[in-house]
Short mmCIF file of C-alpha atoms and ligand atoms in Angstrom, two decimals:
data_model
loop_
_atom_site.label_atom_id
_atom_site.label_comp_id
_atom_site.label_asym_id
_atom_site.label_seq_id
_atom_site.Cartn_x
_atom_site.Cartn_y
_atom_site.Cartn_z
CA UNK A 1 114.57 -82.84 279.07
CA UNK A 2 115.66 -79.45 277.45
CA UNK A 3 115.09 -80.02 273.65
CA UNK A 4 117.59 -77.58 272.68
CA UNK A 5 120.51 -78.92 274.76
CA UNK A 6 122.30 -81.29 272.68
CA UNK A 7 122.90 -84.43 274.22
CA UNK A 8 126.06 -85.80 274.91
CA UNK A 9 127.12 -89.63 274.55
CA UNK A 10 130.37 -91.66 275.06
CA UNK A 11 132.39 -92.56 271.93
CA UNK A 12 135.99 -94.27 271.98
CA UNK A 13 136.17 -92.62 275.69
CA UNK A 14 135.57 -88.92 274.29
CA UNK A 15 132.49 -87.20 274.89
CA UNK A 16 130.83 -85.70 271.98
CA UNK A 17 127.77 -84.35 270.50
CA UNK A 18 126.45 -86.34 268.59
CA UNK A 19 125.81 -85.86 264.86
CA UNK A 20 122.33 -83.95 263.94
CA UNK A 21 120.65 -83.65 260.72
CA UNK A 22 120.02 -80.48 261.20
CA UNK A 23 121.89 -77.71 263.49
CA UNK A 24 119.15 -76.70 266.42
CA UNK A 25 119.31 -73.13 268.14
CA UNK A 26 119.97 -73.12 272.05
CA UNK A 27 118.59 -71.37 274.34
CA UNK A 28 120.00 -68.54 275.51
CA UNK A 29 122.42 -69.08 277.58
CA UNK A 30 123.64 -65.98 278.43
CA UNK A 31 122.90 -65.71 282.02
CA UNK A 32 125.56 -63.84 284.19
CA UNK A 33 126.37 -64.00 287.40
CA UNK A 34 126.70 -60.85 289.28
CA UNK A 35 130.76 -60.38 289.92
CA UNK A 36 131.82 -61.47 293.21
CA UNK A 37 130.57 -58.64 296.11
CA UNK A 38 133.43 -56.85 297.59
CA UNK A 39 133.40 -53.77 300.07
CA UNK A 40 134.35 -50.55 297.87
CA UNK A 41 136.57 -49.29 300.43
CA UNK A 42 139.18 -52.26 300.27
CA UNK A 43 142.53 -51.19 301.32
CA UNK A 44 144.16 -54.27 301.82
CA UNK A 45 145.61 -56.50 298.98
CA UNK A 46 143.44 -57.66 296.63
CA UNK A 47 141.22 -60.60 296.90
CA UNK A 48 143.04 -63.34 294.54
CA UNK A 49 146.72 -61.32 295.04
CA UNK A 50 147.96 -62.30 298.59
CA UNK A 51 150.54 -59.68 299.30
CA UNK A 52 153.45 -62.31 300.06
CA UNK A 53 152.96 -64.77 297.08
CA UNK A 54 155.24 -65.08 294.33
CA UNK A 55 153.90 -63.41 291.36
CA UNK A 56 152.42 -60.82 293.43
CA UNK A 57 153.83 -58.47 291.81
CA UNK A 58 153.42 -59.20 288.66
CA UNK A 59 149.28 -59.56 289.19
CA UNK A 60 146.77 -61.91 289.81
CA UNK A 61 146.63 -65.60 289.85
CA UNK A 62 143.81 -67.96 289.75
CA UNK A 63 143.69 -71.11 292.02
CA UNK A 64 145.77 -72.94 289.68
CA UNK A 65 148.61 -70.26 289.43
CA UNK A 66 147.79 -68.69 286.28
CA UNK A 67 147.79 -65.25 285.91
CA UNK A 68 146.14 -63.28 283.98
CA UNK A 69 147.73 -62.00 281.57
CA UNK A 70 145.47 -61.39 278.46
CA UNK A 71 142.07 -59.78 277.84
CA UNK A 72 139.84 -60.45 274.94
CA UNK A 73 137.40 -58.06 274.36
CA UNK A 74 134.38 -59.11 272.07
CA UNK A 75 133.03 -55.30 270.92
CA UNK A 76 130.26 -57.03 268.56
CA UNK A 77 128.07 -59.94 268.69
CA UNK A 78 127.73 -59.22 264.93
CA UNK A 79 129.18 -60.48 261.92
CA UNK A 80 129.55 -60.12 258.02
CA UNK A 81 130.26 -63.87 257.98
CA UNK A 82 128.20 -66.66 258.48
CA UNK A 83 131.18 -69.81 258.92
CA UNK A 84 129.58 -72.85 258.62
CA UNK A 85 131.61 -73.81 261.85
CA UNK A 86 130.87 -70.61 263.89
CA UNK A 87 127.67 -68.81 262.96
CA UNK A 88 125.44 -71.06 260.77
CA UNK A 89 123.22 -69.27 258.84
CA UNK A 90 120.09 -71.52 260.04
CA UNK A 91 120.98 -70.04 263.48
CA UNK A 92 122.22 -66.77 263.37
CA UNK A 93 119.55 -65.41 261.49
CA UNK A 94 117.39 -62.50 261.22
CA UNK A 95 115.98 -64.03 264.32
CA UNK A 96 118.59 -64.22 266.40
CA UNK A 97 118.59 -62.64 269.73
CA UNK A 98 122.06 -60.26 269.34
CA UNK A 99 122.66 -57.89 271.81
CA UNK A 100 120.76 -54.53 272.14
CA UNK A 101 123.55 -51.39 270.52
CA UNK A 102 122.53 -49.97 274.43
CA UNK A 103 123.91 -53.17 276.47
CA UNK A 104 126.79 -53.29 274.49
CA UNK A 105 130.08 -51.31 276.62
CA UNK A 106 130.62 -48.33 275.15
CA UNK A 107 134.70 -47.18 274.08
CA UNK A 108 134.69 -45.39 277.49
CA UNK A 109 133.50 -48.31 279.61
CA UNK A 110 136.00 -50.60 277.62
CA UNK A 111 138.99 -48.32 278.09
CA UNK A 112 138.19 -47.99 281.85
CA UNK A 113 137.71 -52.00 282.18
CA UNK A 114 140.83 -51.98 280.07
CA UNK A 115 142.66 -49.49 282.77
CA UNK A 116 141.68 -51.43 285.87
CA UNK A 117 142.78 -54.45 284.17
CA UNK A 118 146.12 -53.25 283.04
CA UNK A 119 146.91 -52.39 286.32
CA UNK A 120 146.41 -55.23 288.17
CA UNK A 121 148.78 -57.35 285.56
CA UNK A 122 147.59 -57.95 281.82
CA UNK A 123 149.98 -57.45 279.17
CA UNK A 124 148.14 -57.86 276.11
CA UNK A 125 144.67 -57.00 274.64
CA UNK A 126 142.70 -58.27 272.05
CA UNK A 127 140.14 -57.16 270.44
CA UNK A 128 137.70 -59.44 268.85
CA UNK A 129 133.83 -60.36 268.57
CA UNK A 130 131.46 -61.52 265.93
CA UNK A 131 133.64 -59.05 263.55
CA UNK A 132 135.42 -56.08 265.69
CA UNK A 133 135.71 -54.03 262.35
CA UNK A 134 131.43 -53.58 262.13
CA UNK A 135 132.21 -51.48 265.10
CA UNK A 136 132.07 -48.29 263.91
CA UNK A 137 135.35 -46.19 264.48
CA UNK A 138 136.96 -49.28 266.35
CA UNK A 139 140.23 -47.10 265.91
CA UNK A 140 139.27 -44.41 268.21
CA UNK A 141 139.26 -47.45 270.90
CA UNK A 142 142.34 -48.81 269.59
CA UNK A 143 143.92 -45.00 270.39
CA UNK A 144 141.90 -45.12 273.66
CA UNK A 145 143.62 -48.72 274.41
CA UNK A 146 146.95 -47.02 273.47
CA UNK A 147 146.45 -43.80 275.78
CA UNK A 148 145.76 -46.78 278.90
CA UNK A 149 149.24 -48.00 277.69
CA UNK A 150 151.41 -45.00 277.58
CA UNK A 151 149.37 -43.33 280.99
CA UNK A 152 150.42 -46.62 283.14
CA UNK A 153 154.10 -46.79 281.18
CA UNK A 154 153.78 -51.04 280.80
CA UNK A 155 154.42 -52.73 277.84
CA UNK A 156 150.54 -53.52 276.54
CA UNK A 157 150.24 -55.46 273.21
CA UNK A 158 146.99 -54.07 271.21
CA UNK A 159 145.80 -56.68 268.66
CA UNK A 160 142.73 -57.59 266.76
CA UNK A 161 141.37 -61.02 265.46
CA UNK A 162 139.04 -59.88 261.89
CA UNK A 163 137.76 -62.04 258.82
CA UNK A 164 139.75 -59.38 256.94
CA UNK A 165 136.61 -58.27 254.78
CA UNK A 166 137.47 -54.46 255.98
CA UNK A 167 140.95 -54.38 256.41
CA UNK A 168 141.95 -53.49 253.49
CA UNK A 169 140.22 -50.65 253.95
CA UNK A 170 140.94 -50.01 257.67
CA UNK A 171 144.18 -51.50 258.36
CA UNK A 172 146.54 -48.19 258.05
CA UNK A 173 144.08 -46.10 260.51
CA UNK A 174 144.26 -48.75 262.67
CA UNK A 175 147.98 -49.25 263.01
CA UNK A 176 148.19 -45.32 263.03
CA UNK A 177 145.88 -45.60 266.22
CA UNK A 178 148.42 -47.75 268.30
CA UNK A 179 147.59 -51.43 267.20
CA UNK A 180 150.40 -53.56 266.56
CA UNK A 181 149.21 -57.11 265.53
CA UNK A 182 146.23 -58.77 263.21
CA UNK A 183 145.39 -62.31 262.89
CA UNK A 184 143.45 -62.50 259.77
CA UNK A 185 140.59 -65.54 259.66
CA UNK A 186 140.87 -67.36 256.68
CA UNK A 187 139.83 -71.04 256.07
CA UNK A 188 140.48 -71.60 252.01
CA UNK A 189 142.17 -69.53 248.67
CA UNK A 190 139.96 -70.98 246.53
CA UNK A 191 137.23 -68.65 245.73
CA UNK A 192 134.45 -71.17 245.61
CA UNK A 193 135.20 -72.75 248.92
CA UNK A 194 135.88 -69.81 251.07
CA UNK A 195 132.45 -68.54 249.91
CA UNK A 196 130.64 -71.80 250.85
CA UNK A 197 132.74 -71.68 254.41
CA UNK A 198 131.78 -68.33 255.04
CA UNK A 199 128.30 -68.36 253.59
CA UNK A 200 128.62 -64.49 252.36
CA UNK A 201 128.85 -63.60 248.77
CA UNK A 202 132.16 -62.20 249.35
CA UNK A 203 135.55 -62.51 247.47
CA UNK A 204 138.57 -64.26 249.12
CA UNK A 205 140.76 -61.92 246.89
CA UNK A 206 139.04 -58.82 249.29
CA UNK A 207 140.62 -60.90 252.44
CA UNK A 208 144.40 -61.20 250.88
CA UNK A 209 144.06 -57.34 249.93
CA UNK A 210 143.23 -57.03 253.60
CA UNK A 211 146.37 -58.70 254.63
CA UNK A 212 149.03 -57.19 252.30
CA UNK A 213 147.64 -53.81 253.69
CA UNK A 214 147.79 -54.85 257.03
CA UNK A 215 151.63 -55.78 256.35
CA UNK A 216 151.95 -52.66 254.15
CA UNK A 217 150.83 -50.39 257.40
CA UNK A 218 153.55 -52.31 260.00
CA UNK A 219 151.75 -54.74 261.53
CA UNK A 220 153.62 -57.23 260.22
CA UNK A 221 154.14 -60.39 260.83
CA UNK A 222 150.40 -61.25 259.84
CA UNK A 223 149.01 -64.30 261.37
CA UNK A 224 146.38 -65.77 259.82
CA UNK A 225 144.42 -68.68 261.62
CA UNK A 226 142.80 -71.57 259.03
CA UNK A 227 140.10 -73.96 260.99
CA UNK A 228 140.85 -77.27 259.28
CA UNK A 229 137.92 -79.08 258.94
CA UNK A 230 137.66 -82.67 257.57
CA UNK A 231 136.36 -83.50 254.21
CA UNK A 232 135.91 -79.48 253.38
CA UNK A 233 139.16 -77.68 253.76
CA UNK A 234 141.84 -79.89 254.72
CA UNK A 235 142.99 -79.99 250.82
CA UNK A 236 143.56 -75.94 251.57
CA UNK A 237 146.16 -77.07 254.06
CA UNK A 238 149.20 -76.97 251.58
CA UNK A 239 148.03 -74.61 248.86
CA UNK A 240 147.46 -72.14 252.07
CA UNK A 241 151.14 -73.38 253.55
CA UNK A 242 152.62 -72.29 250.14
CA UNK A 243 150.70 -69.19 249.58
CA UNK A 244 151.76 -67.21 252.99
CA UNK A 245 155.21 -68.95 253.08
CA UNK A 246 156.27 -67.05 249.72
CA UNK A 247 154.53 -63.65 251.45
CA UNK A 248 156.14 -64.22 254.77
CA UNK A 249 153.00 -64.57 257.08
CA UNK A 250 152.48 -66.51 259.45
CA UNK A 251 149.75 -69.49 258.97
CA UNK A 252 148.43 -70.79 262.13
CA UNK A 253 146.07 -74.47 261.97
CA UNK A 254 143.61 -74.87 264.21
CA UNK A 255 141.85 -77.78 265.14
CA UNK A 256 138.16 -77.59 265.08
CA UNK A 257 136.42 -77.13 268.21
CA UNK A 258 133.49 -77.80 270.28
CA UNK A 259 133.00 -74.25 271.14
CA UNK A 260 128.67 -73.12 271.40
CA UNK A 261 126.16 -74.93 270.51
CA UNK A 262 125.34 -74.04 267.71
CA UNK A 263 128.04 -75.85 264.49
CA UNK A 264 127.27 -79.66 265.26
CA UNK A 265 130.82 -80.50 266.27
CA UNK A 266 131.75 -83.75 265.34
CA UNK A 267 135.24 -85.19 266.74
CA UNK A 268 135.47 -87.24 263.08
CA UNK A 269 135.65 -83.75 261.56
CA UNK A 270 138.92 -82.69 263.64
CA UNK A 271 142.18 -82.60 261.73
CA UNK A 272 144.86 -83.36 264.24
CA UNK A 273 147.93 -80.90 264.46
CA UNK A 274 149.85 -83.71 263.58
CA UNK A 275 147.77 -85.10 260.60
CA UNK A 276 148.46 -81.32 259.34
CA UNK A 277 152.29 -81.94 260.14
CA UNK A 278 152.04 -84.73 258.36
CA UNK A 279 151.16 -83.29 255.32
CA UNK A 280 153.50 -80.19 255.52
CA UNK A 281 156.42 -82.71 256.45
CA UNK A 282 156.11 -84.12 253.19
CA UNK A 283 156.74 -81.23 251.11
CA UNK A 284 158.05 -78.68 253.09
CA UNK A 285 159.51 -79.99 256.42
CA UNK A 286 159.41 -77.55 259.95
CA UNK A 287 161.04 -78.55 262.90
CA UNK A 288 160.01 -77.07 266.60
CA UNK A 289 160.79 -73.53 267.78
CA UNK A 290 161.54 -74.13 271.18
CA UNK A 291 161.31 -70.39 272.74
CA UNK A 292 157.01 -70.28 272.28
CA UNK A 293 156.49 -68.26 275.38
CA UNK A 294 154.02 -69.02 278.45
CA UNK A 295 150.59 -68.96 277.91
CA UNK A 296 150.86 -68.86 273.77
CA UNK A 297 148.31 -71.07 272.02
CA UNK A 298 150.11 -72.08 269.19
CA UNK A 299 152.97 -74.14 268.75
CA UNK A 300 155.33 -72.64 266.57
CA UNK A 301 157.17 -74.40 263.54
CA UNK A 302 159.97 -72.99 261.26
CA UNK A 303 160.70 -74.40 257.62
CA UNK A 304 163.72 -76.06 257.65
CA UNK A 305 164.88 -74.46 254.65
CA UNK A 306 164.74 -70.86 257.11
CA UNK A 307 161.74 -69.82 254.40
CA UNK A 308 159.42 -68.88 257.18
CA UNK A 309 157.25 -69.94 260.06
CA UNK A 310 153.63 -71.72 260.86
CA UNK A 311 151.68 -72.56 263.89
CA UNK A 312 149.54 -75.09 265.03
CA UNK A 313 146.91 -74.52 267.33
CA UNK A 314 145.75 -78.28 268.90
CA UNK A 315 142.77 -77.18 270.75
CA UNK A 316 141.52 -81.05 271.16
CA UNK A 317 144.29 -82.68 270.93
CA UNK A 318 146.82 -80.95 273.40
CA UNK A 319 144.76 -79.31 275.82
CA UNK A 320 146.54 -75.93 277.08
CA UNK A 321 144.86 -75.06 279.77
CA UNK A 322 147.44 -75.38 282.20
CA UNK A 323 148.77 -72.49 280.56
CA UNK A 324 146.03 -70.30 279.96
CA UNK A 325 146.06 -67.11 281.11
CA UNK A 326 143.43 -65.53 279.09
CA UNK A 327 140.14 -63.79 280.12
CA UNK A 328 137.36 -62.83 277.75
CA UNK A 329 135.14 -59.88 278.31
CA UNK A 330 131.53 -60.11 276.18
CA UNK A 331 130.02 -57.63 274.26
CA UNK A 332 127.87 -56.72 276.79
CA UNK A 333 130.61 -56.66 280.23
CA UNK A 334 130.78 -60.05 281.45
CA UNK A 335 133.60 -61.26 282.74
CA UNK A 336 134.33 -64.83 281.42
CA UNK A 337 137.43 -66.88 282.63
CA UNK A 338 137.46 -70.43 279.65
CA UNK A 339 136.76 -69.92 276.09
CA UNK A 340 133.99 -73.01 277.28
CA UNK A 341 132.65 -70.96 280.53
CA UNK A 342 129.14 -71.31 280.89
CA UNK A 343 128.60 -68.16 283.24
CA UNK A 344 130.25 -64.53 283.28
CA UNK A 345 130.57 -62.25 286.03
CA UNK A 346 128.98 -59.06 285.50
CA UNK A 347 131.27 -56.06 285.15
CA UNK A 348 128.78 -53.26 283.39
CA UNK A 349 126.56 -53.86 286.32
CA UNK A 350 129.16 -52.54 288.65
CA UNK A 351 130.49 -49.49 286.09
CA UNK A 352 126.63 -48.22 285.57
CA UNK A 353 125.94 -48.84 289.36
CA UNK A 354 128.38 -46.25 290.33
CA UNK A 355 131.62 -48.71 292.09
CA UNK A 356 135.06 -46.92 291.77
CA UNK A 357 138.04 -48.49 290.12
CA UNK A 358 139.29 -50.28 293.39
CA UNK A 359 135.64 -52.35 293.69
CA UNK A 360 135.73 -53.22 290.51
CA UNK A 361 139.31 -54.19 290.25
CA UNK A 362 138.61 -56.45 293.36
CA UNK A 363 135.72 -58.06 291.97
CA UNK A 364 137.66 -59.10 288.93
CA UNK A 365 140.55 -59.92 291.50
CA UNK A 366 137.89 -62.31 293.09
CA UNK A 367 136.85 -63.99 290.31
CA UNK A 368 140.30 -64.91 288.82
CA UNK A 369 140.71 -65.98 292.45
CA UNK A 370 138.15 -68.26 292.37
CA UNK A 371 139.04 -69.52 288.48
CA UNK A 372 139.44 -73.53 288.29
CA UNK A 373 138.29 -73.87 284.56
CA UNK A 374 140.13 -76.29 282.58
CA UNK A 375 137.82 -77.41 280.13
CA UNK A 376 139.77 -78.69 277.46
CA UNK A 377 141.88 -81.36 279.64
CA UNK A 378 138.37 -82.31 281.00
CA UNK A 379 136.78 -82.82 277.92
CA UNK A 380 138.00 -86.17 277.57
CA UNK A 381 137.27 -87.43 280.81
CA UNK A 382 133.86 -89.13 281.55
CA UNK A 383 131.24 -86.77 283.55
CA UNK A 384 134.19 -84.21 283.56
CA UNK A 385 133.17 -81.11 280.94
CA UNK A 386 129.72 -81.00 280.01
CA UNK A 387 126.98 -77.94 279.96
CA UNK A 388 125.51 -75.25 277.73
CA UNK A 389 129.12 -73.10 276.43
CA UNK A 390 128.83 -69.04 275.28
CA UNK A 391 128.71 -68.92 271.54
CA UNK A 392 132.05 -67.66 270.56
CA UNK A 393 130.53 -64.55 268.60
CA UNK A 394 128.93 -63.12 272.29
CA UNK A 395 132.19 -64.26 274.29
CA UNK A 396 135.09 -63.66 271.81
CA UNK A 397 137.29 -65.51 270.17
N1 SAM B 401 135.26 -62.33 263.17
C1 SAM B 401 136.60 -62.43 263.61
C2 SAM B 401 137.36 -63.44 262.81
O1 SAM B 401 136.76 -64.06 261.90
O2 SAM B 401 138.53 -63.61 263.05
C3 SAM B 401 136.78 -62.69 265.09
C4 SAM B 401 135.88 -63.68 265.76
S1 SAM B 401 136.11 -65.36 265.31
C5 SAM B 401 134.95 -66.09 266.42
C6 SAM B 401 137.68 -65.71 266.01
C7 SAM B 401 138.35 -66.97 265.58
O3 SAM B 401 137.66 -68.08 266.08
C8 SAM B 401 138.46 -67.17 264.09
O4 SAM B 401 139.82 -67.40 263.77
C9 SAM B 401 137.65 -68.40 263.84
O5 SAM B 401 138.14 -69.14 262.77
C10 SAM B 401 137.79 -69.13 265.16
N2 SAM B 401 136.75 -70.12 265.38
C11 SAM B 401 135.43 -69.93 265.39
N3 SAM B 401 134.77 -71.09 265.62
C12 SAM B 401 135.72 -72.04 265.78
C13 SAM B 401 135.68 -73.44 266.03
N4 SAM B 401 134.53 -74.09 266.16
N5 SAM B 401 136.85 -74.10 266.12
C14 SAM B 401 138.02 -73.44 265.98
N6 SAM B 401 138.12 -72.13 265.75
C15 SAM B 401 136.98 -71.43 265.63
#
């Protein structure tokens, strides 16, 4: 047996890892699979888009009927942080196998991924990593992003996913450049315990400078996304509710997931969406906006008293997969189709080997085709989601 794959037992019908001592590196598990082989001189509709099926037009659709309608694009594998729940320090160390600054895509090979894409049917694009603001001049992509949008004339959303350390800094050059959204990480106000969650010697106060400049440049509403874990941040829940409520951003909770290998999920550490309900009922009551479009993550809540608006993001406990119409592309080209995919399809293989646009926008056409992953609805069910997963710094999250 592989002693770096964690094992997997049975508890109250939920399959978890169970709880180590000590977090233990995995293997790489990086492996891709070369994208699906298609003739480059396709003329006919695309693999994955039969010409009569509804939705055609609108792009492709994977074997459950989802279409894909959102690209992630991780453009490091690097981060300033070290979250105790996403890259722990005792694995992502000085050691640590990140990809080679030649593997990564350049801005050019992104933007044309990012064309062929576009045209075949996603609507939104996210950038995202590790932490998308080490990459130097990110806003020269975000303008390249923008120049895909206004040469194909379709309404693309640009938006980026940071820990906020370099917004501050960043965020008007950035909206300049054509971005119009930022969802800021942030996990705890007080100082102490956002510095032990992020394992950097870095001020929280530097992250909510971030997001009043990111407001201050237009790309307001801010979201900002708080993992609740149990027994270390969940008594952040309603100073953090209070906080953005007076500044008008939007706080999303997450529940804390199983994603890698690598941060020792527990299922006894998961706050439940409506634990976190719960708590904001009892001082500030929400109710349900009904109009949360297709394919959003979060659920969205307004304050009763009209003061504002949060989100909850129930990753284990309201699987949304039937929904899910988002793709991720690594740092390094590979095409993955679940958050929890174990195996991406090779894209930079096929834009360094020379295939036009309409190969490659077939191959991707195949593999959405071919896409079945529902990993969150399986991962209660016995024998149904099991395997190495991408760390989320490599695939994007
Ligand atoms: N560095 C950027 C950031 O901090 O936003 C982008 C990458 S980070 C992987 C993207 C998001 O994934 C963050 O909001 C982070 O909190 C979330 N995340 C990472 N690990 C998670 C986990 N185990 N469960 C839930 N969310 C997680």
């Amino acid at each position: 047996m592989d002693a770096h794959v964690p094992q997997r037992a049975p508890l109250g019908g939920l399959m978890i890892t169970p709880a180590r001592g000590r977090v233990i590196p995995i293997r790489d598990a990086r492996a891709s699979r070369t994208a699906p082989r298609v003739s480059a001189g396709s003329q006919g509709p695309e693999e994955g888009l039969p010409a009569e099926a509804p939705g055609a037009k609108a792009g492709l659709l994977d074997s459950l009927h989802r279409p894909l309608l959102d690209l992630r694009i991780s453009v490091t594998d690097r981060c300033n942080f070290r979250c105790v729940y996403c890259m722990p320090r005792e694995v992502f160390d000085h050691d640590y196998p990140y990809v080679a600054h030649d593997a990564l895509l350049s801005f050019e090979e992104i933007t044309r991924l990012a064309r062929i894409f576009v045209s075949r049917g996603t609507r939104k694009i996210r950038l995202t990593g590790g932490e998308p603001l080490l990459r130097r001049d990110l806003e020269s992509l975000v303008r390249m992003l923008a120049g895909v949008r206004a040469e194909l004339g379709v309404p693309l959303g640009i938006a980026l996913t940071t820990n906020g350390a370099l917004l501050q800094r960043k965020a008007a050059a950035l909206a300049e450049a054509g971005l119009q959204r930022v969802t800021v990480s942030l996990d705890a106000l007080d100082d102490a315990l956002f510095r032990r969650m992020s394992d950097v010697d870095f001020p929280v106060s530097q992250v909510l400078a971030g997001i009043e400049a990111a407001a201050a440049a237009g790309l307001a509403p801010v979201k900002i996304n708080m993992v609740v874990k149990r027994g270390l941040n969940d008594h952040q829940i309603l100073p953090m509710a209070r906080y953005f409520r007076e500044r008008g951003h939007v706080l999303r909770f997450i529940e804390f997931m199983d994603v890698g290998n690598s941060n020792g999920w527990r299922l006894d550490d998961v706050v439940f969406t409506e634990q976190v309900l719960e708590r904001i009922n009892g001082e500030m009551p929400v109710e349900p906006v009904s109009d949360a479009a297709s394919g959003a993550v979060a659920q969205r809540w307004r304050y009763r008293d009209g003061s504002g608006e949060i989100g909850t993001i129930s990753s284990i406990s309201r699987a949304f997969c039937g929904d899910c119409t988002r793709a991720r592309l690594s740092t390094e080209g590979s095409l993955y189709l679940c958050l929890f995919g174990q195996q991406g399809h090779d894209l930079r293989a096929l834009l360094r080997g020379g295939a036009g646009d309409a190969q490659i926008g077939a191959a991707i056409g195949a593999a959405w085709a071919a896409r079945d992953d529902r990993y969150s609805e399986l991962r209660g069910v016995p024998g149904g989601a099991s395997g190495q997963r991408i760390e989320m710094s490599y695939i994007g999250g």
